[in-house]
Coordinates of N, CA and C and ligand atoms in Angstrom, one line a residue:
M1 N -78.9 -64.7 -18.4 CA -78.4 -64.1 -19.7 C -78.7 -65.0 -20.6
N2 N -77.4 -64.7 -21.4 CA -78.1 -65.1 -22.6 C -77.1 -67.1 -22.6
S3 N -78.0 -68.3 -23.5 CA -77.8 -69.7 -22.9 C -76.9 -70.3 -24.1
D4 N -76.0 -69.4 -24.8 CA -75.4 -70.0 -25.3 C -74.2 -70.3 -25.4
I5 N -74.0 -71.9 -25.5 CA -73.3 -72.8 -25.7 C -72.0 -73.0 -26.2
G6 N -70.8 -72.8 -26.0 CA -69.7 -72.5 -26.9 C -68.8 -72.9 -26.2
I7 N -67.5 -73.2 -26.6 CA -65.8 -74.6 -25.8 C -66.0 -73.0 -24.6
D8 N -65.9 -72.3 -25.5 CA -65.8 -70.7 -24.1 C -66.6 -70.2 -22.8
K9 N -67.6 -71.4 -22.8 CA -69.0 -71.1 -22.2 C -68.1 -71.2 -20.8
E10 N -67.3 -71.4 -20.3 CA -67.1 -71.2 -18.5 C -66.5 -70.2 -18.6
M11 N -65.8 -69.3 -19.6 CA -65.2 -68.2 -19.1 C -66.4 -66.9 -19.1
P12 N -65.9 -66.3 -18.0 CA -67.2 -64.9 -17.0 C -67.5 -64.1 -18.5
L13 N -68.7 -63.6 -19.0 CA -68.9 -62.6 -19.7 C -67.9 -61.9 -19.9
R14 N -67.5 -60.9 -19.2 CA -67.1 -59.7 -19.6 C -66.1 -60.3 -20.2
R15 N -64.9 -61.8 -19.5 CA -63.5 -62.0 -21.2 C -64.1 -62.0 -22.0
R16 N -64.6 -63.1 -22.2 CA -64.8 -63.2 -23.3 C -65.8 -62.5 -24.5
G17 N -66.7 -61.1 -23.7 CA -66.8 -60.1 -24.9 C -64.8 -59.5 -24.8
R18 N -64.2 -59.0 -24.1 CA -63.1 -58.2 -24.3 C -62.6 -59.4 -25.6
L19 N -62.3 -60.7 -25.5 CA -62.0 -61.1 -26.2 C -62.2 -61.8 -27.8
Y20 N -62.8 -61.3 -28.2 CA -63.6 -60.9 -29.7 C -63.7 -59.9 -30.0
S21 N -63.9 -59.0 -29.1 CA -63.6 -57.7 -29.2 C -62.6 -57.0 -29.5
E22 N -61.5 -58.2 -28.6 CA -59.2 -57.8 -28.7 C -59.3 -57.7 -30.3
V23 N -59.5 -58.9 -29.9 CA -59.4 -59.8 -32.0 C -59.9 -58.8 -33.6
S24 N -60.7 -58.6 -32.4 CA -62.0 -57.8 -33.6 C -60.9 -56.2 -34.2
K25 N -60.2 -55.6 -32.6 CA -59.6 -54.4 -33.0 C -58.3 -54.9 -33.3
I26 N -57.7 -56.1 -33.9 CA -56.2 -55.7 -34.1 C -56.1 -56.3 -35.5
L27 N -57.6 -57.1 -36.1 CA -58.2 -57.2 -37.5 C -58.3 -55.9 -38.3
E28 N -58.9 -55.3 -37.7 CA -59.5 -54.0 -37.7 C -58.3 -53.0 -38.5
N29 N -57.2 -53.4 -36.8 CA -56.3 -52.3 -37.3 C -55.5 -52.8 -38.4
R30 N -54.9 -53.9 -38.8 CA -54.1 -54.8 -40.2 C -55.1 -54.5 -41.4
I31 N -56.5 -54.0 -41.4 CA -56.9 -54.0 -42.5 C -56.9 -52.1 -42.6
L32 N -57.2 -51.8 -41.9 CA -56.6 -49.7 -41.7 C -55.6 -49.8 -41.9
A33 N -54.6 -50.4 -41.6 CA -53.0 -50.3 -41.5 C -52.5 -50.8 -43.0
G34 N -53.7 -50.9 -43.9 CA -53.2 -52.2 -45.3 C -51.8 -52.5 -45.1
E35 N -52.6 -53.5 -44.4 CA -52.1 -55.0 -44.3 C -52.7 -55.9 -44.8
L36 N -54.1 -56.1 -44.6 CA -54.9 -56.3 -45.2 C -55.9 -55.7 -46.3
K37 N -55.5 -56.0 -47.3 CA -56.3 -54.9 -48.5 C -57.1 -56.3 -49.0
I38 N -58.0 -54.7 -49.8 CA -58.9 -54.8 -50.4 C -59.5 -56.2 -51.4
G39 N -60.1 -56.5 -51.6 CA -59.9 -57.9 -52.5 C -58.9 -59.5 -51.2
D40 N -58.0 -58.7 -50.3 CA -58.0 -60.0 -49.6 C -58.6 -60.5 -49.0
R41 N -58.4 -62.2 -48.4 CA -59.2 -63.0 -47.9 C -58.4 -63.0 -46.5
L42 N -58.8 -63.0 -45.7 CA -58.9 -63.3 -43.8 C -58.4 -64.6 -43.8
P43 N -57.8 -65.2 -42.9 CA -56.9 -66.4 -42.7 C -57.7 -66.9 -42.8
S44 N -58.1 -68.8 -42.2 CA -59.2 -69.6 -42.2 C -59.9 -69.1 -40.8
E45 N -61.1 -69.2 -40.3 CA -61.4 -68.8 -38.1 C -60.7 -70.0 -37.9
S46 N -60.5 -70.9 -37.5 CA -59.2 -72.1 -37.3 C -58.5 -71.6 -37.4
A47 N -57.7 -70.8 -38.1 CA -56.4 -70.3 -38.5 C -56.3 -69.0 -37.3
I48 N -56.6 -68.1 -37.0 CA -57.6 -66.9 -36.6 C -57.5 -67.3 -34.8
A49 N -58.3 -68.6 -35.0 CA -58.0 -68.9 -33.5 C -56.8 -69.4 -33.3
K50 N -56.3 -70.3 -34.0 CA -55.5 -69.9 -33.8 C -54.1 -68.9 -32.9
E51 N -54.0 -68.0 -33.7 CA -52.8 -67.1 -34.0 C -53.5 -66.5 -32.3
F52 N -54.6 -66.7 -32.2 CA -55.2 -65.6 -31.1 C -54.7 -66.3 -29.7
G53 N -55.3 -67.3 -30.0 CA -55.1 -68.3 -28.9 C -56.5 -68.7 -28.6
V54 N -57.9 -68.2 -29.2 CA -59.1 -67.7 -28.1 C -59.7 -69.4 -29.8
S55 N -61.7 -69.4 -28.6 CA -61.9 -70.0 -30.1 C -62.6 -70.0 -31.3
T56 N -63.1 -70.7 -31.8 CA -63.3 -70.0 -33.2 C -64.4 -69.7 -33.2
R57 N -65.6 -70.0 -32.0 CA -66.8 -68.7 -31.4 C -66.2 -67.8 -31.5
A58 N -65.6 -67.0 -31.5 CA -64.7 -65.6 -30.6 C -64.3 -65.6 -31.8
V59 N -63.5 -65.5 -32.6 CA -63.5 -65.8 -33.9 C -64.3 -65.0 -35.0
R60 N -64.9 -65.9 -34.5 CA -66.6 -65.8 -35.5 C -67.6 -64.7 -35.2
E61 N -67.7 -64.1 -33.7 CA -68.0 -63.4 -33.3 C -67.8 -61.9 -33.9
A62 N -65.4 -61.5 -33.8 CA -65.5 -60.6 -34.3 C -65.3 -60.4 -35.5
V63 N -65.4 -61.3 -36.3 CA -65.1 -61.4 -38.1 C -66.7 -60.4 -38.0
Q64 N -67.8 -61.3 -38.0 CA -69.2 -60.5 -37.3 C -69.1 -59.1 -37.4
E65 N -68.0 -58.7 -36.5 CA -68.1 -57.1 -35.4 C -67.7 -56.4 -36.7
L66 N -66.7 -56.7 -38.0 CA -66.1 -56.4 -38.9 C -66.7 -56.5 -39.8
E67 N -67.8 -57.3 -39.8 CA -68.5 -57.2 -41.8 C -70.0 -56.0 -40.8
V68 N -70.4 -56.2 -39.7 CA -71.6 -55.2 -39.7 C -70.9 -53.6 -39.9
K69 N -69.4 -53.5 -38.9 CA -68.6 -52.5 -39.9 C -68.7 -52.6 -41.5
G70 N -68.5 -53.1 -42.2 CA -68.5 -52.6 -43.9 C -67.3 -53.3 -44.6
L71 N -66.3 -53.5 -42.9 CA -65.3 -53.7 -43.6 C -65.0 -55.1 -43.9
V72 N -65.7 -56.0 -44.4 CA -65.6 -57.7 -44.9 C -66.5 -58.3 -44.9
H73 N -66.6 -58.7 -45.9 CA -68.1 -59.8 -46.3 C -67.6 -60.7 -46.3
R74 N -68.6 -61.8 -45.3 CA -68.6 -63.6 -45.5 C -69.6 -63.5 -47.0
R75 N -69.1 -64.7 -47.3 CA -70.0 -65.6 -48.3 C -69.6 -67.1 -47.7
H76 N -70.7 -68.1 -47.7 CA -71.1 -69.2 -47.1 C -69.8 -70.3 -47.7
G77 N -68.9 -71.0 -47.1 CA -67.8 -71.6 -48.0 C -66.9 -71.0 -48.4
E78 N -66.4 -69.9 -48.1 CA -65.7 -68.9 -48.6 C -64.8 -68.1 -47.5
R79 N -63.7 -68.2 -47.3 CA -63.2 -67.0 -47.1 C -63.6 -66.0 -46.7
T80 N -63.6 -64.6 -46.1 CA -64.0 -64.1 -45.9 C -62.9 -63.0 -46.4
E81 N -63.8 -61.9 -47.0 CA -63.2 -61.2 -47.9 C -62.8 -59.7 -47.8
V82 N -61.6 -58.7 -47.1 CA -62.1 -57.3 -46.9 C -62.3 -56.6 -47.9
V83 N -62.9 -55.9 -47.7 CA -64.3 -55.4 -48.7 C -64.1 -53.8 -48.7
R84 N -63.4 -53.3 -47.5 CA -63.0 -51.5 -47.0 C -62.3 -51.7 -46.7
D85 N -61.7 -50.5 -46.7 CA -60.0 -50.1 -45.9 C -60.1 -48.6 -45.3
D86 N -61.1 -48.1 -45.0 CA -61.6 -47.0 -44.9 C -62.6 -47.1 -43.5
V87 N -62.1 -45.7 -43.3 CA -63.5 -46.0 -41.5 C -64.7 -44.9 -41.5
D88 N -65.0 -44.4 -43.1 CA -66.1 -44.0 -43.1 C -67.5 -44.9 -44.0
G89 N -68.6 -43.7 -42.3 CA -69.7 -44.4 -42.6 C -69.3 -45.1 -41.9
Y90 N -68.7 -45.8 -40.1 CA -69.2 -46.1 -39.2 C -70.0 -46.0 -38.5
L91 N -70.5 -47.3 -38.2 CA -71.7 -47.1 -37.1 C -70.7 -47.1 -35.8
D92 N -71.8 -46.4 -34.6 CA -71.0 -46.5 -33.8 C -71.1 -48.1 -33.2
T93 N -69.9 -48.4 -33.1 CA -70.0 -49.7 -31.8 C -70.5 -50.2 -31.2
L94 N -70.5 -49.3 -29.6 CA -71.4 -49.3 -29.1 C -72.9 -50.2 -29.2
A95 N -73.1 -49.3 -29.8 CA -74.5 -49.2 -30.4 C -74.6 -50.8 -31.0
I96 N -74.1 -51.2 -32.2 CA -73.3 -51.8 -32.7 C -73.8 -52.8 -32.2
T97 N -73.0 -53.4 -31.2 CA -73.1 -54.5 -30.2 C -74.1 -55.3 -29.9
V98 N -74.5 -54.1 -29.3 CA -75.5 -54.1 -28.3 C -76.8 -54.3 -29.5
R99 N -77.0 -53.4 -30.3 CA -77.8 -54.1 -31.2 C -77.8 -55.7 -31.9
Q100 N -76.4 -55.7 -32.3 CA -76.0 -57.4 -33.0 C -76.6 -58.7 -31.3
R101 N -76.5 -58.1 -30.1 CA -76.6 -58.9 -30.0 C -78.4 -58.9 -28.7
F102 N -78.9 -57.6 -29.3 CA -80.4 -57.4 -29.5 C -81.5 -58.6 -30.5
S103 N -80.5 -58.4 -31.7 CA -81.2 -58.8 -32.5 C -81.4 -59.6 -33.4
T104 N -80.8 -60.8 -32.1 CA -80.3 -62.3 -32.4 C -81.2 -62.8 -31.1
D105 N -81.5 -61.8 -29.6 CA -82.3 -62.5 -28.9 C -82.6 -61.0 -28.4
P106 N -83.9 -60.8 -28.6 CA -84.8 -59.8 -28.5 C -84.9 -59.9 -27.0
D107 N -84.8 -60.9 -26.5 CA -85.0 -60.6 -24.5 C -83.7 -59.6 -23.7
Y108 N -82.4 -60.2 -25.0 CA -81.3 -59.8 -23.9 C -81.4 -58.1 -22.9
L109 N -82.7 -57.5 -23.3 CA -82.1 -56.0 -23.2 C -83.2 -55.8 -21.7
L110 N -84.4 -56.6 -22.0 CA -85.4 -57.0 -21.0 C -84.2 -57.5 -19.8
Q111 N -83.7 -58.8 -20.0 CA -83.2 -59.2 -18.9 C -81.9 -59.0 -18.7
L112 N -81.3 -58.4 -19.0 CA -80.0 -57.6 -18.5 C -80.5 -56.7 -17.4
M113 N -81.2 -56.1 -18.1 CA -81.9 -54.5 -17.2 C -83.1 -55.8 -15.8
A114 N -83.9 -56.2 -15.7 CA -83.9 -57.2 -14.3 C -82.9 -57.7 -13.8
V115 N -81.8 -58.2 -14.5 CA -81.3 -58.1 -13.5 C -80.3 -57.0 -12.7
R116 N -80.3 -55.6 -13.4 CA -79.1 -54.7 -13.2 C -80.7 -54.2 -11.9
R117 N -82.0 -54.1 -11.8 CA -82.9 -54.2 -11.3 C -82.9 -55.0 -10.0
M118 N -82.4 -56.2 -9.6 CA -82.3 -57.4 -8.5 C -81.4 -56.9 -7.7
I119 N -79.8 -56.3 -8.4 CA -79.1 -56.8 -7.6 C -78.8 -55.4 -7.1
E120 N -79.2 -53.8 -7.7 CA -78.7 -52.8 -7.3 C -80.0 -52.1 -6.5
A121 N -81.2 -52.2 -6.6 CA -81.7 -52.4 -5.6 C -82.0 -52.9 -4.1
E122 N -81.4 -54.2 -4.5 CA -81.0 -54.8 -3.1 C -79.7 -54.5 -2.7
V123 N -79.4 -53.6 -2.9 CA -77.6 -53.1 -3.4 C -77.9 -51.6 -2.2
L124 N -79.0 -51.4 -2.6 CA -79.3 -50.6 -1.5 C -80.3 -50.6 -0.3
E125 N -80.8 -51.7 -0.2 CA -81.4 -52.5 0.8 C -80.0 -52.9 1.6
L126 N -79.5 -53.1 1.7 CA -77.7 -53.6 2.8 C -77.1 -52.5 3.1
I127 N -76.7 -51.0 1.4 CA -76.0 -50.5 2.3 C -76.7 -49.3 3.1
T128 N -77.5 -49.2 3.2 CA -78.4 -48.1 3.7 C -78.8 -48.6 5.3
D129 N -78.2 -49.9 5.1 CA -78.3 -50.4 6.8 C -76.5 -50.1 7.5
N130 N -76.3 -50.1 6.4 CA -74.2 -50.2 6.8 C -73.8 -48.1 8.1
E131 N -72.8 -48.2 8.5 CA -72.7 -47.6 9.4 C -72.1 -46.4 8.5
T132 N -72.0 -46.4 7.7 CA -71.1 -45.1 6.5 C -72.2 -45.6 5.8
P133 N -73.5 -45.5 5.1 CA -74.0 -46.0 3.3 C -73.4 -45.5 2.3
V134 N -72.0 -44.2 2.4 CA -71.9 -44.3 1.4 C -70.0 -44.2 1.6
T135 N -69.8 -45.2 0.9 CA -67.8 -45.2 0.6 C -67.9 -43.5 -0.2
P136 N -66.3 -43.7 0.0 CA -65.5 -42.6 -0.8 C -65.6 -42.5 -2.3
E137 N -65.8 -43.5 -3.1 CA -65.4 -44.1 -4.1 C -67.0 -44.1 -4.4
V138 N -68.3 -43.9 -3.8 CA -69.6 -43.5 -4.6 C -69.6 -41.9 -4.3
T139 N -69.1 -41.6 -3.6 CA -68.6 -39.6 -3.8 C -68.1 -39.0 -4.5
A140 N -66.6 -39.3 -5.1 CA -66.1 -39.5 -5.6 C -66.5 -39.6 -6.5
A141 N -67.6 -40.6 -7.3 CA -67.8 -40.4 -8.3 C -69.6 -40.2 -8.9
L142 N -70.3 -39.7 -8.2 CA -71.1 -38.5 -8.0 C -70.3 -37.2 -8.5
D143 N -69.5 -37.2 -7.9 CA -68.5 -35.8 -8.1 C -68.0 -35.7 -9.2
A144 N -67.3 -36.1 -9.3 CA -67.1 -36.7 -11.5 C -68.7 -36.3 -12.1
M145 N -69.6 -36.3 -12.4 CA -70.7 -36.7 -12.7 C -70.8 -35.4 -12.3
R146 N -70.5 -34.6 -11.7 CA -71.3 -33.5 -11.6 C -69.9 -31.8 -12.0
A147 N -68.4 -33.0 -12.4 CA -67.5 -31.8 -12.8 C -68.1 -31.7 -13.9
A148 N -68.0 -33.5 -14.9 CA -69.0 -33.7 -15.9 C -69.6 -32.3 -16.7
R149 N -70.8 -32.9 -15.9 CA -72.4 -32.2 -16.4 C -71.5 -30.6 -17.0
D150 N -70.8 -29.7 -14.7 CA -70.7 -28.8 -15.5 C -69.6 -28.5 -16.7
S151 N -68.9 -29.1 -17.0 CA -68.1 -28.7 -18.4 C -68.1 -29.7 -19.5
K152 N -69.7 -30.2 -19.7 CA -70.0 -30.6 -20.4 C -69.5 -31.2 -21.2
D153 N -68.9 -33.1 -20.1 CA -68.5 -33.0 -21.2 C -68.6 -34.6 -21.0
F154 N -70.0 -34.9 -22.0 CA -70.3 -36.0 -21.8 C -70.3 -37.4 -21.6
S155 N -68.7 -37.8 -22.4 CA -68.6 -39.2 -22.2 C -68.2 -39.3 -21.3
G156 N -67.5 -38.6 -20.6 CA -67.0 -38.2 -18.7 C -68.3 -38.1 -18.0
F157 N -69.4 -37.7 -18.5 CA -70.0 -37.8 -17.4 C -71.1 -39.6 -17.7
V158 N -70.6 -39.7 -19.0 CA -71.4 -41.6 -19.2 C -70.6 -42.5 -18.0
N159 N -69.3 -41.9 -18.2 CA -68.1 -42.8 -17.4 C -68.1 -43.0 -15.9
A160 N -68.3 -41.7 -15.2 CA -69.0 -41.6 -13.8 C -70.6 -42.0 -13.6
D161 N -71.0 -42.3 -14.4 CA -72.4 -42.7 -14.3 C -72.2 -44.6 -13.9
A162 N -71.3 -44.9 -15.1 CA -71.6 -46.3 -14.7 C -70.5 -46.7 -13.1
Q163 N -69.4 -45.8 -12.9 CA -68.0 -46.4 -12.2 C -69.2 -45.6 -10.6
F164 N -70.7 -44.7 -10.6 CA -71.5 -44.6 -9.6 C -72.3 -46.0 -9.5
H165 N -72.2 -46.8 -10.8 CA -73.8 -47.7 -10.1 C -72.5 -48.8 -9.6
L166 N -71.2 -48.8 -10.1 CA -70.5 -49.6 -9.5 C -69.9 -49.7 -8.3
A167 N -69.7 -47.7 -8.2 CA -69.0 -48.1 -6.4 C -70.5 -48.5 -5.9
L168 N -71.4 -48.7 -5.9 CA -72.9 -48.4 -5.2 C -72.5 -50.2 -4.6
V169 N -72.3 -50.7 -6.1 CA -72.3 -52.7 -5.3 C -70.8 -52.8 -4.7
H170 N -69.8 -52.3 -4.8 CA -68.6 -52.1 -3.9 C -68.5 -51.9 -2.1
A171 N -70.0 -51.1 -2.7 CA -69.8 -50.6 -0.9 C -70.8 -51.5 0.2
T172 N -70.8 -52.8 -0.5 CA -71.7 -53.2 0.1 C -70.5 -53.9 0.7
G173 N -69.4 -54.5 0.3 CA -68.2 -55.1 0.7 C -68.8 -56.6 0.6
N174 N -69.8 -56.6 -0.4 CA -70.2 -58.0 -0.5 C -69.1 -59.0 -1.8
Q175 N -68.2 -59.4 -1.9 CA -67.3 -60.2 -2.6 C -68.1 -60.5 -3.8
I176 N -68.8 -61.4 -3.4 CA -69.4 -62.3 -4.7 C -70.2 -61.9 -5.8
L177 N -71.2 -60.4 -4.2 CA -71.7 -59.7 -5.7 C -71.4 -58.9 -6.2
Q178 N -69.6 -58.5 -6.0 CA -69.3 -57.4 -6.0 C -68.8 -58.3 -7.8
L179 N -68.3 -59.5 -7.8 CA -67.7 -61.0 -8.4 C -68.9 -60.3 -10.2
I180 N -69.8 -60.4 -9.1 CA -70.9 -61.3 -10.3 C -71.3 -59.4 -11.1
Y181 N -71.8 -58.4 -10.4 CA -71.2 -57.6 -11.2 C -70.4 -56.9 -12.2
D182 N -69.5 -57.2 -11.5 CA -68.0 -57.2 -12.0 C -68.2 -57.6 -13.5
N183 N -68.4 -59.0 -13.8 CA -69.3 -59.8 -15.0 C -70.2 -58.9 -15.8
L184 N -71.3 -58.8 -14.9 CA -71.9 -57.8 -15.6 C -71.5 -56.2 -16.4
A185 N -70.2 -55.2 -15.6 CA -70.4 -54.3 -16.1 C -70.0 -53.4 -17.0
G186 N -69.6 -54.9 -17.5 CA -69.0 -54.7 -19.5 C -70.3 -54.4 -20.2
L187 N -71.5 -55.0 -19.9 CA -72.2 -55.6 -21.0 C -73.2 -54.1 -20.2
I188 N -73.4 -53.7 -19.5 CA -74.2 -52.5 -17.8 C -73.7 -51.3 -18.7
N189 N -72.5 -50.8 -18.8 CA -71.5 -50.0 -19.4 C -72.0 -49.6 -21.2
E190 N -71.9 -50.8 -21.6 CA -72.7 -50.3 -23.0 C -74.2 -50.1 -22.8
V191 N -74.6 -50.5 -22.2 CA -76.0 -50.3 -21.9 C -76.4 -48.7 -21.5
I192 N -75.3 -48.1 -20.7 CA -75.3 -46.6 -20.3 C -75.5 -45.8 -21.4
H193 N -73.9 -46.9 -21.9 CA -73.8 -46.0 -22.7 C -74.8 -45.2 -24.2
V194 N -74.7 -46.4 -24.3 CA -75.9 -46.3 -25.9 C -77.1 -45.5 -25.4
S195 N -77.9 -45.8 -24.2 CA -78.7 -45.4 -23.8 C -78.9 -43.7 -23.3
S196 N -77.7 -43.3 -23.1 CA -77.6 -41.7 -22.6 C -77.2 -40.9 -24.2
R197 N -76.9 -42.0 -25.2 CA -76.9 -41.1 -26.6 C -78.1 -40.7 -27.0
V198 N -79.3 -41.0 -26.3 CA -80.4 -41.0 -27.1 C -81.4 -39.7 -25.7
P199 N -81.0 -38.1 -26.2 CA -80.7 -37.0 -26.0 C -82.7 -37.0 -25.2
T200 N -82.9 -37.8 -24.6 CA -84.2 -37.3 -23.6 C -84.1 -36.9 -22.4
K201 N -82.9 -36.9 -22.3 CA -82.4 -36.1 -19.9 C -81.4 -35.7 -21.0
S202 N -81.2 -34.5 -19.8 CA -79.6 -33.2 -20.3 C -79.0 -33.9 -18.4
L203 N -77.6 -33.2 -19.0 CA -77.1 -34.0 -18.6 C -77.1 -33.7 -17.1
D204 N -78.3 -32.1 -16.5 CA -78.3 -31.8 -15.0 C -79.8 -32.5 -15.0
E205 N -80.3 -32.9 -15.9 CA -81.1 -33.4 -15.0 C -80.8 -34.9 -14.9
A206 N -79.8 -35.5 -15.1 CA -79.7 -37.0 -15.1 C -78.4 -37.3 -13.6
Y207 N -77.4 -35.9 -13.6 CA -77.1 -35.6 -12.5 C -77.9 -35.7 -11.6
S208 N -79.1 -34.7 -11.2 CA -79.7 -34.9 -10.3 C -80.5 -35.9 -10.1
E209 N -81.4 -36.6 -11.2 CA -81.4 -38.1 -10.5 C -80.6 -39.0 -9.4
H210 N -79.2 -38.0 -9.7 CA -78.2 -39.7 -9.3 C -77.8 -38.3 -8.0
A211 N -78.1 -37.7 -7.6 CA -77.8 -37.2 -7.1 C -79.2 -36.8 -5.6
S212 N -80.4 -37.4 -6.2 CA -81.6 -37.6 -5.3 C -81.0 -39.3 -4.5
I213 N -80.4 -40.4 -5.1 CA -80.5 -41.1 -5.0 C -79.5 -41.6 -4.0
Y214 N -78.7 -41.0 -3.8 CA -77.4 -40.2 -3.2 C -77.9 -39.8 -2.0
D215 N -78.4 -38.5 -1.8 CA -79.1 -38.2 -0.6 C -80.1 -38.8 0.1
L216 N -80.7 -39.4 -0.3 CA -81.9 -40.7 0.2 C -81.1 -42.4 0.8
I217 N -79.7 -42.7 0.0 CA -79.4 -43.1 1.0 C -78.9 -42.1 2.6
I218 N -78.3 -41.4 2.2 CA -77.3 -40.7 3.4 C -78.3 -41.1 4.5
A219 N -80.1 -40.4 4.3 CA -80.8 -40.3 4.4 C -81.3 -41.8 5.5
R220 N -80.9 -42.7 4.8 CA -81.5 -44.3 5.0 C -82.9 -44.0 4.5
D221 N -83.1 -43.8 3.4 CA -84.6 -43.7 2.8 C -84.9 -44.9 1.7
K222 N -84.2 -46.3 2.3 CA -84.8 -47.0 1.8 C -85.7 -47.7 0.6
A223 N -87.0 -47.2 1.1 CA -87.9 -47.2 -0.1 C -87.5 -45.8 -0.6
G224 N -87.6 -44.8 -0.3 CA -87.3 -43.7 -1.8 C -86.3 -44.0 -2.6
A225 N -85.3 -44.7 -2.0 CA -84.0 -44.7 -2.6 C -84.1 -46.2 -3.8
K226 N -84.7 -46.8 -3.5 CA -85.1 -47.4 -4.6 C -86.0 -47.6 -5.9
A227 N -87.3 -46.8 -4.9 CA -87.8 -46.6 -5.6 C -87.5 -45.7 -7.3
L228 N -86.4 -44.5 -6.8 CA -85.9 -43.8 -8.0 C -85.1 -44.6 -8.7
L229 N -84.3 -45.3 -8.3 CA -82.9 -46.4 -8.8 C -84.2 -47.6 -9.5
R230 N -85.4 -47.9 -9.3 CA -86.0 -48.7 -9.8 C -86.6 -48.1 -11.4
A231 N -86.8 -46.9 -11.3 CA -87.4 -46.1 -12.2 C -86.4 -45.3 -13.4
Q232 N -85.7 -45.2 -12.9 CA -83.7 -44.8 -13.3 C -83.9 -46.1 -14.4
I233 N -83.9 -47.2 -13.6 CA -83.3 -48.4 -14.5 C -84.4 -48.8 -15.7
D234 N -85.8 -48.6 -15.1 CA -86.9 -48.8 -16.3 C -86.6 -47.7 -17.2
N235 N -86.4 -46.6 -17.1 CA -86.6 -45.1 -17.5 C -85.4 -46.0 -19.5
S236 N -84.0 -46.5 -18.8 CA -82.6 -46.5 -19.6 C -83.3 -47.5 -20.4
A237 N -83.6 -48.5 -20.4 CA -84.5 -50.0 -20.8 C -85.7 -48.9 -22.1
D238 N -86.6 -48.2 -22.2 CA -87.0 -47.0 -22.7 C -85.9 -46.5 -23.9
Y239 N -84.9 -45.3 -23.7 CA -83.9 -44.9 -23.8 C -83.2 -45.6 -25.1
L240 N -83.4 -46.3 -24.4 CA -82.5 -48.0 -25.0 C -83.2 -48.3 -26.4
R241 N -83.9 -48.5 -26.0 CA -84.7 -49.4 -27.5 C -85.0 -48.6 -28.2
Q242 N -85.5 -47.1 -28.0 CA -85.1 -45.6 -28.7 C -83.8 -45.3 -29.9
A243 N -82.8 -45.2 -28.9 CA -81.8 -45.6 -29.4 C -81.7 -46.4 -30.7
I244 N -81.7 -47.6 -30.1 CA -82.1 -49.1 -31.4 C -82.7 -48.5 -32.1
E245 N -83.5 -48.0 -32.1 CA -84.8 -47.6 -33.0 C -84.3 -47.0 -34.4
K246 N -83.9 -45.5 -33.5 CA -83.4 -44.7 -33.8 C -81.3 -44.7 -35.3
S247 N -81.0 -45.7 -34.5 CA -79.8 -46.1 -34.7 C -79.6 -47.3 -36.2
N248 N -81.2 -48.1 -36.5 CA -82.3 -49.0 -38.1 C -82.4 -48.1 -38.1
Q249 N -83.6 -47.2 -38.2 CA -83.7 -46.0 -38.5 C -83.0 -45.7 -40.1
K250 N -81.5 -45.3 -38.9 CA -80.4 -44.2 -39.8 C -79.9 -45.1 -40.8
K251 N -79.7 -46.9 -40.2 CA -79.3 -47.6 -41.5 C -80.2 -47.4 -42.5
A252 N -81.2 -48.1 -42.5 CA -82.3 -48.4 -43.5 C -82.5 -47.4 -44.2
R253 N -82.2 -45.6 -43.6 CA -82.2 -44.7 -44.6 C -80.6 -45.1 -45.5
K254 N -79.3 -45.3 -45.4 CA -78.2 -45.3 -45.9 C -78.7 -46.4 -46.7
E255 N -79.2 -47.3 -46.5 CA -79.4 -48.4 -47.1 C -80.1 -48.1 -48.1
D256 N -81.3 -47.0 -48.4 CA -81.8 -46.4 -49.4 C -81.0 -46.4 -50.9
Ligands
LIG1 ZN1 -76.8 -44.0 -13.9

């Protein structure tokens, strides 16, 4: 993944991601609640870091997130200023997060997709050998996807989709693999959320694809299940690229 070196390098990715998002959320709430007003300066990075018990790196990431949302403005050598106190014109936070990382590391997306491909294809290899290839957790996730499709509950569908992939990994019973995947889950969820925003695929098509993978697992068709999953992940990478491009275009139009 990212080869960034920071004092919080040892922390699992998911926890680190949460930390700066939490800091960003709290600061954002202070701005929206009027505790921090337009023209006010945020405390120094080290003061914020001390208040939340996080690294200054996490604070920098949190402030960067607020800046992308247009709430604050950073100037070199000065403390960050609050420039806006409403939520109008917010771009989608998930898209922002992924785009931010994507823009600083263009390989980020492809790297993440490559890892998903490796892990999830191998997971299918493993679970099709099990006495019962799918667990109730996998079945429940697929059922939830179908229910969400029927009620056109878009975000419910996306959550169930992420749950489906997570459940497959859990079905291996390999705890170390679970640990690795759980740490990636935050990133993977972002990718699933963002890529599913591009309406190239209907909920019905997306559901059918997952149901086919499920059926192939039950039929212990390793090659078939793996081929379908790989194609799905590769497509997701393409969708995500489109989502980022669309979002960038929207942003560019606003700035004109
Ligand atoms: Zn999926």
